[in-house]
């Protein structure tokens, strides 16, 4: 993701369950996989994410020019 996502104080409710398939590997389960020169602001996340592999709330990887601020989970 590149750009600005301002949640304006809103909350996203997620309920994600990923069952592991022997032939498929799941990684990077999150709202924004990779952010570059991006800003994610004023956003809450509730609910649950259950998956094999890496799980994060907002971003799995981000460039140094990116910012996540005033966000909660």
Coordinates of C-alpha atoms in Angstrom, one line a residue:
X1 CA 0.0 0.0 0.0
X2 CA 1.2 3.5 -0.8
X3 CA -0.7 6.5 0.2
X4 CA -2.7 7.7 3.2
X5 CA -5.4 5.8 5.0
X6 CA -7.0 7.9 7.7
X7 CA -9.5 5.8 9.7
X8 CA -10.9 9.0 11.3
X9 CA -11.2 7.2 14.7
X10 CA -13.3 4.3 13.3
X11 CA -12.7 0.7 14.1
X12 CA -12.5 -2.2 11.7
X13 CA -13.8 -5.5 13.2
X14 CA -12.0 -8.5 11.6
X15 CA -12.6 -12.2 12.3
X16 CA -10.2 -14.1 10.1
X17 CA -9.5 -17.8 10.4
X18 CA -7.1 -19.5 8.0
X19 CA -6.9 -23.3 8.1
X20 CA -3.6 -24.6 6.9
X21 CA -3.6 -26.5 3.6
X22 CA -0.6 -28.9 3.2
X23 CA 0.1 -27.6 -0.3
X24 CA -0.2 -23.9 0.5
X25 CA 1.8 -21.8 2.9
X26 CA 0.1 -18.7 4.3
X27 CA 2.3 -15.7 5.4
X28 CA 1.7 -12.1 6.1
X29 CA -1.9 -12.2 7.3
X30 CA -2.7 -8.5 8.1
X31 CA -4.6 -5.5 6.8
X32 CA -1.8 -4.1 4.8
X33 CA 0.9 -6.6 3.8
X34 CA 3.6 -4.1 2.8
X35 CA 3.4 -0.3 3.1
X36 CA 5.8 2.1 1.3
X37 CA 5.8 5.8 1.8
X38 CA 2.4 5.4 3.5
X39 CA 0.6 6.8 6.5
X40 CA -2.0 4.8 8.4
X41 CA -3.7 7.0 10.9
X42 CA -6.4 7.1 13.5
X43 CA -7.6 3.5 13.0
X44 CA -8.6 0.8 15.4
X45 CA -8.8 -3.0 14.8
X46 CA -10.8 -5.4 16.9
X47 CA -11.7 -9.1 16.5
X48 CA -9.3 -11.9 15.9
X49 CA -6.9 -13.2 13.3
X50 CA -6.0 -16.9 13.6
X51 CA -3.6 -18.3 11.0
X52 CA -0.5 -20.3 10.6
X53 CA 2.6 -18.3 9.8
X54 CA 3.1 -14.6 10.4
X55 CA 0.2 -12.5 11.7
X56 CA 0.2 -8.8 12.4
X57 CA -2.5 -6.2 12.9
X58 CA -1.6 -3.4 10.5
X59 CA 1.4 -4.2 8.4
X60 CA 3.9 -7.0 8.1
X61 CA 6.6 -4.9 6.6
X62 CA 7.0 -1.2 6.0
X63 CA 9.6 1.2 4.5
X64 CA 11.4 3.7 6.6
X65 CA 9.3 6.5 5.0
X66 CA 6.1 5.0 6.3
X67 CA 4.2 5.9 9.5
X68 CA 1.5 4.2 11.6
X69 CA 0.2 6.6 14.2
X70 CA -2.7 6.9 16.6
X71 CA -3.8 3.3 15.8
X72 CA -4.9 0.7 18.3
X73 CA -5.9 -3.0 18.5

